[in-house]
Coordinates of C-alpha atoms and ligand atoms in Angstrom, one line a residue:
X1 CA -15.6 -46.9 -2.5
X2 CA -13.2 -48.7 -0.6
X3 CA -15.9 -51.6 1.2
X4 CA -15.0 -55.0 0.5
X5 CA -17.9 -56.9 2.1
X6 CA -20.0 -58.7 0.6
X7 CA -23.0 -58.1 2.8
X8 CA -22.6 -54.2 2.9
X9 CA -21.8 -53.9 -0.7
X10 CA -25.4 -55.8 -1.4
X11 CA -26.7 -53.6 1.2
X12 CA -25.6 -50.1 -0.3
X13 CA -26.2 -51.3 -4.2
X14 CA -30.1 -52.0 -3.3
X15 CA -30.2 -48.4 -0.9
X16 CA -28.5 -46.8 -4.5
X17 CA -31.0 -48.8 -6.9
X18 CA -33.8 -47.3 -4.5
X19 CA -32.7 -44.0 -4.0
X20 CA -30.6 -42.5 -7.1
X21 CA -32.0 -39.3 -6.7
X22 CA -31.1 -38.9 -3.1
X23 CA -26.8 -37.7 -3.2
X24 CA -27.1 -36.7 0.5
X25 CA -28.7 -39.1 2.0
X26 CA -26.3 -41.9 0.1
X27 CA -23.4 -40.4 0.9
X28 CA -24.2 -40.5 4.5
X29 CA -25.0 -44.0 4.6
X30 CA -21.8 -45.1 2.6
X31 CA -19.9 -43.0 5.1
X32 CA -21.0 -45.0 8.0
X33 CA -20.7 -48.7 6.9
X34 CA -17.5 -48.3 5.5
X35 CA -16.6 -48.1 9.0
X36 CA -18.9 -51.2 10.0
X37 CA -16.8 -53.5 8.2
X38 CA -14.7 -54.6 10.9
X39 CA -17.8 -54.8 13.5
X40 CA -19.7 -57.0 10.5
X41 CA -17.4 -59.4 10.3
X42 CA -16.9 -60.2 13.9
X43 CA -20.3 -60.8 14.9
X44 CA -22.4 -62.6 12.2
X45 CA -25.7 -61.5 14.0
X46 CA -25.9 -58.1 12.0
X47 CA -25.8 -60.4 8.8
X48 CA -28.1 -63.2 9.6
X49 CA -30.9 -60.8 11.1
X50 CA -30.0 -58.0 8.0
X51 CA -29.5 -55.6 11.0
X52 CA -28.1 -52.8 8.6
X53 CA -30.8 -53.1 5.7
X54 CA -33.0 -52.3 8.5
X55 CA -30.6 -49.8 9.4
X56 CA -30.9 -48.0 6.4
X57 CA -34.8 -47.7 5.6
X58 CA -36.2 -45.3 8.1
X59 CA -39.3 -46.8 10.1
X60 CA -41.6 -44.0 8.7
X61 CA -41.5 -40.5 6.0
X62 CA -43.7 -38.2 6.5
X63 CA -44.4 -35.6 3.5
X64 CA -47.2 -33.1 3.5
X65 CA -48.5 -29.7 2.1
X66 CA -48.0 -26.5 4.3
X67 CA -50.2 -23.4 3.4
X68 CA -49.9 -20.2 4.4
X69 CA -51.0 -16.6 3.5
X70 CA -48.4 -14.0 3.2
X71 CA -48.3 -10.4 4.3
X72 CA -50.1 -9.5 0.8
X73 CA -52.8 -12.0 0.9
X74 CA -51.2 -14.1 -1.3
X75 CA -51.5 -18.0 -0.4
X76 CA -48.3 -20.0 -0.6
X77 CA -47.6 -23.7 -0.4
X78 CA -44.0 -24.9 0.9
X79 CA -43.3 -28.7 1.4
X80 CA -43.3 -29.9 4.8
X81 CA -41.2 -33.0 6.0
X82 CA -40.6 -35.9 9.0
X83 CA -38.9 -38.7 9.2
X84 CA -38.7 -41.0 11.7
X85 CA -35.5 -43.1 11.4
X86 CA -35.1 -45.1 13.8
X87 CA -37.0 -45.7 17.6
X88 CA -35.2 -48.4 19.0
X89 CA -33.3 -46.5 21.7
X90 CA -36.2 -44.1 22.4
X91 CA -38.5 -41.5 20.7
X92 CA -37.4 -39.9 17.9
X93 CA -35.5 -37.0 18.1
X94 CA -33.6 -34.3 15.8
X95 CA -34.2 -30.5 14.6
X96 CA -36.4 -29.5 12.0
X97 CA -34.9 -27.4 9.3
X98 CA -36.4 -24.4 7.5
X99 CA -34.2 -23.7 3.9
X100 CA -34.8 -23.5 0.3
X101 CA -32.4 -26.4 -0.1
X102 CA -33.8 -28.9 1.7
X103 CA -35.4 -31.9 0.0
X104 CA -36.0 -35.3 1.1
X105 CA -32.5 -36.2 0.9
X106 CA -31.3 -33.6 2.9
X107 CA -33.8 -34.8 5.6
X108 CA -32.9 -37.9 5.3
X109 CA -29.0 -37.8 5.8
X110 CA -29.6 -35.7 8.8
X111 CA -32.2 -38.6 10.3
X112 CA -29.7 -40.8 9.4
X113 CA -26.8 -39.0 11.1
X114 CA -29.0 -38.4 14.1
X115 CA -29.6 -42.6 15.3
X116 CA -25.8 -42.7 15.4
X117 CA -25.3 -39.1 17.2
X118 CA -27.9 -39.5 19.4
X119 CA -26.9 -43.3 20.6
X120 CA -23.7 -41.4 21.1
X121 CA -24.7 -39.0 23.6
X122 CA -25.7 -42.0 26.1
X123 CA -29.4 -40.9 26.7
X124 CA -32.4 -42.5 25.7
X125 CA -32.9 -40.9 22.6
X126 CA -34.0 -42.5 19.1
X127 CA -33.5 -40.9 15.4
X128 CA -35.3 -38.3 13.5
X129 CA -35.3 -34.8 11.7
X130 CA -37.9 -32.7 9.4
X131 CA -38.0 -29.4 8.3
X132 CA -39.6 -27.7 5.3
X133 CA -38.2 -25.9 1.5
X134 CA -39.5 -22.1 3.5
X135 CA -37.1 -19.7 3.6
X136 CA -37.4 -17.4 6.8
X137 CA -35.0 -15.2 5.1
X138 CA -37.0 -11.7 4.6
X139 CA -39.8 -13.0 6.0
X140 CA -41.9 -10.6 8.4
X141 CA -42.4 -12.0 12.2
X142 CA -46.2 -12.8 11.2
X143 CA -45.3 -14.7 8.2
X144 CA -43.0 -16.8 9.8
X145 CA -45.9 -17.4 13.0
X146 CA -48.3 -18.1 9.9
X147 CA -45.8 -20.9 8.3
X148 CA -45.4 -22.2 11.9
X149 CA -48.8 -22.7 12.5
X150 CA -49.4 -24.2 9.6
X151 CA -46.9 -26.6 9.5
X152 CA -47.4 -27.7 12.9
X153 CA -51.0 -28.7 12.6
X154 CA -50.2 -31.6 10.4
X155 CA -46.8 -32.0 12.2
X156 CA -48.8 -32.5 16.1
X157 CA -50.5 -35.7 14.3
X158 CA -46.6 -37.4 14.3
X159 CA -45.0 -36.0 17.0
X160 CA -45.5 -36.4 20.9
X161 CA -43.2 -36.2 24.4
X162 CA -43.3 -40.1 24.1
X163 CA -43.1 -40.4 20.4
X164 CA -41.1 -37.4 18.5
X165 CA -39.6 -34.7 19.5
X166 CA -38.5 -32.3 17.5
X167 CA -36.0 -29.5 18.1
X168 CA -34.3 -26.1 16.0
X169 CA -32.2 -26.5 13.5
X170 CA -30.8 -24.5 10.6
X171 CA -33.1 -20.8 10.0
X172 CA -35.4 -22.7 13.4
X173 CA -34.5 -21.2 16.5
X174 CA -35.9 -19.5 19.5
X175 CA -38.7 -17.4 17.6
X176 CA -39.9 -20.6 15.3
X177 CA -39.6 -22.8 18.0
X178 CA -42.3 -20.8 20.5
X179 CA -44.6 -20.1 17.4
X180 CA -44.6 -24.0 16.8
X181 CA -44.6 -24.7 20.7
X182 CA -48.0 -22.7 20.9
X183 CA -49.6 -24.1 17.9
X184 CA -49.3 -27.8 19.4
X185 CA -50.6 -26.6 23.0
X186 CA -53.6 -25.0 21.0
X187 CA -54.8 -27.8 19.4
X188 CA -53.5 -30.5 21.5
X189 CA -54.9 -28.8 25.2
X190 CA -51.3 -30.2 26.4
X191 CA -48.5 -28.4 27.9
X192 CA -46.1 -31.0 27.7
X193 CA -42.2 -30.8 26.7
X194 CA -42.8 -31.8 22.8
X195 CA -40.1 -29.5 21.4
X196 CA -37.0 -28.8 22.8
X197 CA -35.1 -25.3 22.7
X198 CA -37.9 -24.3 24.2
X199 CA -38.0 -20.4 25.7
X200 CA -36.5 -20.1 29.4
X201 CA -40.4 -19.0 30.4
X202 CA -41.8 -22.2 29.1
X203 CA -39.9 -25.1 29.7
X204 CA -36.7 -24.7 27.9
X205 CA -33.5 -25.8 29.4
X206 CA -30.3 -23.0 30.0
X207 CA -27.2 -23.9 28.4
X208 CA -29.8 -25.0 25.3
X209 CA -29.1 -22.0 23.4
X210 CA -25.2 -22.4 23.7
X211 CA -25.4 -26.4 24.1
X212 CA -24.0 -27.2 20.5
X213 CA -21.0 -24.5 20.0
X214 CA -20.2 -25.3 23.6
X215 CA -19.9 -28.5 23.1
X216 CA -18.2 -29.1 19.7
X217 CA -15.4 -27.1 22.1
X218 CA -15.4 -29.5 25.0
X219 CA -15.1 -32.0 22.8
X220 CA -12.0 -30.9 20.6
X221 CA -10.5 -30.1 23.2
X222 CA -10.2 -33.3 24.5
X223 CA -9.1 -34.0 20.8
X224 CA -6.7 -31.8 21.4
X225 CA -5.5 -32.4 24.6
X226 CA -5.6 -36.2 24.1
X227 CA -2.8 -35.1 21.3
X228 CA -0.8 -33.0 23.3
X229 CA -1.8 -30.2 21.8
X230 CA -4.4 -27.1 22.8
X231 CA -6.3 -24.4 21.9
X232 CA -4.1 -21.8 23.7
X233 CA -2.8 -19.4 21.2
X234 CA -4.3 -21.1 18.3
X235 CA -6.1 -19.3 15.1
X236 CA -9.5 -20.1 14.5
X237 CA -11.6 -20.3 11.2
X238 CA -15.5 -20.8 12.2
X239 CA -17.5 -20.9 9.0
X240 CA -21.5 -19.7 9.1
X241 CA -22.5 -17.1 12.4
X242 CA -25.8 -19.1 13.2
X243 CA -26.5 -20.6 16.7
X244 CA -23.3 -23.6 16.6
X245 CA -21.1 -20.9 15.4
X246 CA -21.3 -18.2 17.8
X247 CA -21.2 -20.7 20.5
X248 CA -18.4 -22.5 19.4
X249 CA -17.0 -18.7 19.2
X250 CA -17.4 -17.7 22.5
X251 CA -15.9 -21.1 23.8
X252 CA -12.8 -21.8 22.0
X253 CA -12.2 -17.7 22.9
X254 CA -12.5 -18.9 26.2
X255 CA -9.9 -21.7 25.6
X256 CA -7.7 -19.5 24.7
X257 CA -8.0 -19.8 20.8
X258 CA -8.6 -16.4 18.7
X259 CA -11.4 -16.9 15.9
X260 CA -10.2 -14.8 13.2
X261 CA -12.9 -15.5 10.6
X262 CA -16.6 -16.1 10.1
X263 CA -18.8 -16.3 7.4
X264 CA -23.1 -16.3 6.3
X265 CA -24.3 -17.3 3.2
X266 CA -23.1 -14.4 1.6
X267 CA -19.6 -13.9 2.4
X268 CA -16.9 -13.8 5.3
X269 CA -15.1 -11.4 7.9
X270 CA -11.8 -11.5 8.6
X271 CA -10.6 -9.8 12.1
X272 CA -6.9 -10.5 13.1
X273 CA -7.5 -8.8 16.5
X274 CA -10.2 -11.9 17.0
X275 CA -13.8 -11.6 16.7
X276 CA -16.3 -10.8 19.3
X277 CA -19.3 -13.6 19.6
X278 CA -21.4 -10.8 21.2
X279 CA -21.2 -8.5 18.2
X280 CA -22.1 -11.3 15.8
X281 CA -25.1 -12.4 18.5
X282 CA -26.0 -8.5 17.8
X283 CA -25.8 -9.1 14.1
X284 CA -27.8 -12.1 13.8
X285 CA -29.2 -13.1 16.9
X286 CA -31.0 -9.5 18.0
X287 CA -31.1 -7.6 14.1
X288 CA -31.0 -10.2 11.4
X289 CA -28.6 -8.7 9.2
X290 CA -25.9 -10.2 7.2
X291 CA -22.8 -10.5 8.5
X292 CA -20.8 -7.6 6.1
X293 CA -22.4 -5.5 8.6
X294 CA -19.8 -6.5 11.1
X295 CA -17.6 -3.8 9.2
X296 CA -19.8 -1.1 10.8
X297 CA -18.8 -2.2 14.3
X298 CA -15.2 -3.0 13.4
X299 CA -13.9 -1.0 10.8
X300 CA -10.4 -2.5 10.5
X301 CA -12.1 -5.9 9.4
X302 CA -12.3 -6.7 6.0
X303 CA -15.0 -8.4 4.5
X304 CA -15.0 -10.2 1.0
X305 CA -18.0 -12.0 -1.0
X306 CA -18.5 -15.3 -1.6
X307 CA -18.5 -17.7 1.3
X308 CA -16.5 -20.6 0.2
X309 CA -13.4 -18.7 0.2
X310 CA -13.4 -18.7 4.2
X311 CA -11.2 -22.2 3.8
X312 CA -8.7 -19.4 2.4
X313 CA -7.6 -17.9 5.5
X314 CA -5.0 -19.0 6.9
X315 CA -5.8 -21.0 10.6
X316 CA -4.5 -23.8 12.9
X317 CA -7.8 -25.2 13.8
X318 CA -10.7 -25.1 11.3
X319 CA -14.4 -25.3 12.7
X320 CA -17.3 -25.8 10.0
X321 CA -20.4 -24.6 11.8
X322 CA -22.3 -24.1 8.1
X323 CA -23.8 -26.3 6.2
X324 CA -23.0 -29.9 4.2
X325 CA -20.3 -30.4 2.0
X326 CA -19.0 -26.9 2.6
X327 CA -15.7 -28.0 2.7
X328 CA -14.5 -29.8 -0.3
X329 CA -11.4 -31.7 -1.8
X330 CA -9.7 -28.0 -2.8
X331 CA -10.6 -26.4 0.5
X332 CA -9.2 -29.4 2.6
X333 CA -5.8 -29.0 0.9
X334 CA -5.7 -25.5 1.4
X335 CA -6.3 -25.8 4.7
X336 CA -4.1 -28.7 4.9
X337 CA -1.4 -26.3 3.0
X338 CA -1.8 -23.7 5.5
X339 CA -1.0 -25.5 8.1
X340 CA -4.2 -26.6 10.0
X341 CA -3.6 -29.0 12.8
X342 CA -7.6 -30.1 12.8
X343 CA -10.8 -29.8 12.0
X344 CA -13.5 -30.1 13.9
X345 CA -17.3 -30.3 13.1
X346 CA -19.9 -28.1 14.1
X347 CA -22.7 -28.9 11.3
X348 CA -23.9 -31.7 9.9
X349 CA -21.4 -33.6 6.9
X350 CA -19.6 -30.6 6.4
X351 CA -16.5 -32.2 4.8
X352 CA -16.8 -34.4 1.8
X353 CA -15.8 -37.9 1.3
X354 CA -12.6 -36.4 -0.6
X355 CA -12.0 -33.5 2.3
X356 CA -12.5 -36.6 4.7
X357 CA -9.4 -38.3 2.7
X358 CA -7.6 -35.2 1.8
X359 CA -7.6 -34.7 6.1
X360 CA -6.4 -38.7 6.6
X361 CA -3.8 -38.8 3.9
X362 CA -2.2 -35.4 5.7
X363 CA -2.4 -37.2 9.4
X364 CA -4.5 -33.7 10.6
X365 CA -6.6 -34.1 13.8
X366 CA -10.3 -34.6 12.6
X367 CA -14.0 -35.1 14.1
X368 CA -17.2 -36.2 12.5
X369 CA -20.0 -34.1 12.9
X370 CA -22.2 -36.9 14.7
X371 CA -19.5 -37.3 17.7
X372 CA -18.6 -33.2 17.8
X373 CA -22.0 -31.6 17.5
X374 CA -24.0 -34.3 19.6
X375 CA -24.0 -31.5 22.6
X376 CA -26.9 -30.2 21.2
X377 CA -29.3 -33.3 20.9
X378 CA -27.8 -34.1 24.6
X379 CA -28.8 -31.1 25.9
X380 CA -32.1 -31.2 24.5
X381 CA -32.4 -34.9 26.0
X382 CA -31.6 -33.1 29.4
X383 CA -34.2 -31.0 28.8
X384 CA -36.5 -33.4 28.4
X385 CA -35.7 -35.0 31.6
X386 CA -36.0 -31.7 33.5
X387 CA -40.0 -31.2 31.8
X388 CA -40.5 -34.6 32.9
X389 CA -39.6 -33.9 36.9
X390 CA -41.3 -30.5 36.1
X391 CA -37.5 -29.0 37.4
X392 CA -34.9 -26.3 36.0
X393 CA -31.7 -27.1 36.7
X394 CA -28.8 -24.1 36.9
X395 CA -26.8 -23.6 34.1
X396 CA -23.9 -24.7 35.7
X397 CA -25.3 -27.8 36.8
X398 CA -26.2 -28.4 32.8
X399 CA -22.6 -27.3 30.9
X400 CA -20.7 -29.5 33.6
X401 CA -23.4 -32.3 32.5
X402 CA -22.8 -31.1 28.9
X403 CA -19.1 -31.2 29.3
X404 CA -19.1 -34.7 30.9
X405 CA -21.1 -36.4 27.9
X406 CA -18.9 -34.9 25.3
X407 CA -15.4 -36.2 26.7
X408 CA -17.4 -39.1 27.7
X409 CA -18.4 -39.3 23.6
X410 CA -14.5 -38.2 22.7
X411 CA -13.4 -41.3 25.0
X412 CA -15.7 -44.1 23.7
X413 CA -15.2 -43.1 20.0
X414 CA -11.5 -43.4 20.7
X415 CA -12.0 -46.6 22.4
X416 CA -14.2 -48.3 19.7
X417 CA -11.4 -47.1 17.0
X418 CA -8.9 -48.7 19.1
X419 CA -10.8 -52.0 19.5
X420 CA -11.4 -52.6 16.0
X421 CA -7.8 -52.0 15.2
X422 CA -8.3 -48.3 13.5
X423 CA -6.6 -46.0 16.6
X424 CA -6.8 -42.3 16.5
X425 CA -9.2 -42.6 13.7
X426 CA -12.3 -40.9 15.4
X427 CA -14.6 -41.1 12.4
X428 CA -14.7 -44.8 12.5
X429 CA -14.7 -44.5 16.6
X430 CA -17.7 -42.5 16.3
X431 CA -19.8 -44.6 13.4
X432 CA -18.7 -48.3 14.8
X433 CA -19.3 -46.9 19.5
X434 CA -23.0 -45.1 17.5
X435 CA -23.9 -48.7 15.7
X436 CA -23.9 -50.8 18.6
X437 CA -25.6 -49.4 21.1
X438 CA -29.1 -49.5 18.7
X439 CA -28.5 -52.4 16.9
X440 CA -27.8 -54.5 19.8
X441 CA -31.4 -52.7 21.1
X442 CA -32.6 -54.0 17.7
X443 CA -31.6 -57.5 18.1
X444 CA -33.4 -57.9 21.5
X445 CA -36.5 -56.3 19.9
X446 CA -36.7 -58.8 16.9
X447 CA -38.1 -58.2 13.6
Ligands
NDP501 P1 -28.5 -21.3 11.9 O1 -29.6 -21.2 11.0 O2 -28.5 -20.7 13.3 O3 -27.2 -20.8 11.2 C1 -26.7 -21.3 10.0 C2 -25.5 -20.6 9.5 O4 -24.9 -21.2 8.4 C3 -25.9 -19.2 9.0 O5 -24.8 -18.3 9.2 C4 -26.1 -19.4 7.6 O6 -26.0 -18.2 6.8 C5 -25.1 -20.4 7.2 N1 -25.6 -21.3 6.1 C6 -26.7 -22.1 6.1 N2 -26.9 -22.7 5.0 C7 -25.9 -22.3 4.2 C8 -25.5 -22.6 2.9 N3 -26.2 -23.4 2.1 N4 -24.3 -22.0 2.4 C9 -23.6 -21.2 3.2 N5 -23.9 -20.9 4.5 C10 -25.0 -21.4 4.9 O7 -28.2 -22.9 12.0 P2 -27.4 -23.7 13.1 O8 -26.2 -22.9 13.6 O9 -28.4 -24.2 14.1 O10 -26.9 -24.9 12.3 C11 -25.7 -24.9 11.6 C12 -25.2 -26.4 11.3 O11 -25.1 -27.1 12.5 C13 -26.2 -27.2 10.5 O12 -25.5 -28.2 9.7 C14 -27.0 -28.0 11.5 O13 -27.6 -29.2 11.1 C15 -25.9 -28.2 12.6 N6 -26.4 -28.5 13.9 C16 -27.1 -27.6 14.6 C17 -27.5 -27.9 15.9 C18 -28.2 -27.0 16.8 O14 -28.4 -27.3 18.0 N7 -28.6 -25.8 16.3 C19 -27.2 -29.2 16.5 C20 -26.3 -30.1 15.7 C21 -26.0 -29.7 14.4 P3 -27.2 -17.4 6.3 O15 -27.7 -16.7 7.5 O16 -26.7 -16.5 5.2 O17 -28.2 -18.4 5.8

């Protein structure tokens, strides 16, 4: 650990004492106040009024028991999860995520993650994220409606347009969302915009479904471009083929970059000629199949098991679009060996603290997750505004908004890095430009 104050060193030895059993979640929180150093010592308010311990503990965890019958009659039981991390810039907001992995940790980090992202992104938008240990994988369409409904009938006591709203995430997209969506309505009697990623028919916003892939683009490239450099001509590595990463696909193609691999849980394609987003959207989007299956479309690919080894291929620009900590110490290097001029992030802490160093010490173009994949959350805030005035916007009208916010999030990261001496560093940008905004809401609240 490289802090030095005094402050955030008491601050992160009582959040370790408290939470030993929670990796994720610490590692997040140690990520971000290393960078607060500089910001801590230049305004002795955050210490005096124990701003960050605040920070840190989120205002409210919700954990509760989701039962459901399968297609055999058999009753299950999965863990359900919310937490609400912070409120002081607006309602909570953040996905919900359905995977065997995730814990409280998990949702934890990701609340965490989401105050700063979402302060980010300029709109009125607090912290918060849940999911559940399901696994939608194999699951039949009425087992997944059945988990759904279940989960959301706890879930609608938390949750409200003016209090929490949640959104997809990892294995929740368009089919879990409407299956949530019409369990609320039911027992509520409220049509109201509580989710976001909603279905075009029922309130959802266009440019949602693209929103976070888009955006990770319009934001490194302004990266880029900021560092005379582009995506014209460039190879592409995009790990995972879920919603950010065939988005991100279909716009870097349309920069001019050629995405040469892609991966699932399972393994990873390699195509030289570049790969097509709309036979991936095929793949996962329409059949829900794995992604080896890209071999029946494009023979001349080659396909090979194990996804970790996508960091492997040789690329200019790498795009995790996965998971957490997909990208460790060893991968960074190779990357870094290979000649990658950046990596940009599509999920949530995909890089470790060591990748994160490995990426520094080599002078490589980098961006957090909470600056590059904030389109998402902002489009979801801009479709919250358009349920409120009961108004669709085109989809034009929303990627030019959506492009706007993210160089307007690329600029003010770079400014805050600037300000507190650390220029071109983006990470810090993003962590110290994130902190302000709601702690400065904070201090006006009081205690
Ligand atoms: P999806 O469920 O649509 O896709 C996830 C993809 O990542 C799939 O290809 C999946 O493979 C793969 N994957 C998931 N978990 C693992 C794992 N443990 N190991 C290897 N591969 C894995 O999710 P999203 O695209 O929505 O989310 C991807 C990332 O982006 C997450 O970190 C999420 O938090 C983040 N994010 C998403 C936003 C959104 O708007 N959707 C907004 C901001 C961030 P498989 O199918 O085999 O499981």
């Amino acid at each position: 650990m490289s802090m030095k104050n005094a402050y955030l060193l008491s601050v992160m030895d009582n959040l370790k004492a408290k939470n030993a059993h929670e990796p994720e979640f610490l590692q997040a929180v140690e990520e971000v106040l290393e960078s607060l150093e500089p910001v801590v010592e230049a305004d002795p308010r955050y210490e005096r009024l124990n701003v960050i311990g605040r920070m840190v503990e989120p205002e409210r965890v919700v954990m509760f028991r989701i039962p459901w019958v399968d297609d055999s009659g058999k009753v299950q039981v999965n863990r359900g999860y919310r937490v609400q991390f912070n409120s002081a810039i607006g309602p909570y907001k953040g996905g919900l995520r359905l995977h065997p992995s995730v814990n409280l940790s998990v949702i934890k980090f990701l609340g965490f993650e989401q105050v700063f992202k979402n302060s980010l992104t300029t709109l009125p938008m607090g912290g918060g994220k849940g999911g559940s240990d399901f696994d939608p994988k194999g699951k039949s369409d009425g087992e997944v409606m059945r988990f759904c409904q279940s989960f959301m009938t706890e879930l609608q006591r938390h949750i409200g347009p003016d209090t929490d709203v949640p959104a997809g995430d990892i294995g929740v997209g368009a089919r879990e969302i409407g299956f949530l969506f019409g369990q609320y309505k039911k027992i509520r009697n409220e049509f109201t915009g509580v989710l976001t990623g909603k279905g075009l028919s029922y309130g959802g916003s266009l440019a949602r479904t693209e929103a976070t892939g888009f955006g990770l683009c319009y934001f490194a490239d302004a990266q880029l471009r900021d560092n005379g450099q582009s995506f014209a001509g460039r190879r592409v590595v995009i790990s995972g083929s879920g919603n950010v990463a065939i988005y991100a696909n279909q716009k870097c193609t349309q920069l001019g970059g050629r995405v040469v691999a892609m991966s699932d849980s399972n393994g990873y394609i390699v195509d030289e000629n570049g790969i097509d987003y709309k036979v991936i959207q095929e793949i996962k989007e329409v059949k829900r199949e794995r992604i080896r299956t890209y071999l029946d479309y494009v023979p001349s690919a080659k396909y090979v098991e194990g996804c970790s080894g996508i960091w492997t291929v040789p690329c200019d620009i790498a795009m995790p679009c996965a998971t957490q900590n997909e990208i460790g110490e060893v991968s960074a290097k190779t990357l870094i060996a290979n000649g990658c001029i950046g990596v940009f992030e599509g999920a949530n802490m995909p890089s470790t603290p060591a990748a994160i160093a490995a990426y520094q010490a080599a002078g490589i173009l980098f961006s957090p997750a909470k600056a590059s994949n904030a389109g998402g959350v902002a489009t979801s805030g801009l479709e919250m505004s358009q349920n409120s005035e009961r108004l669709s916007w085109t989809f034009e009208e929303v990627d030019a908004k959506l492009k706007g916010i993210m160089e307007g999030i690329y600029a003010a990261c770079a400014a805050a890095a600037e300000k507190y001496g650390m220029k071109g560093n983006i990470q810090a940008g993003a962590n110290i430009a994130g902190f302000l905004k709601v702690a400065d809401a904070m201090l006006w609240q009081g205690i």
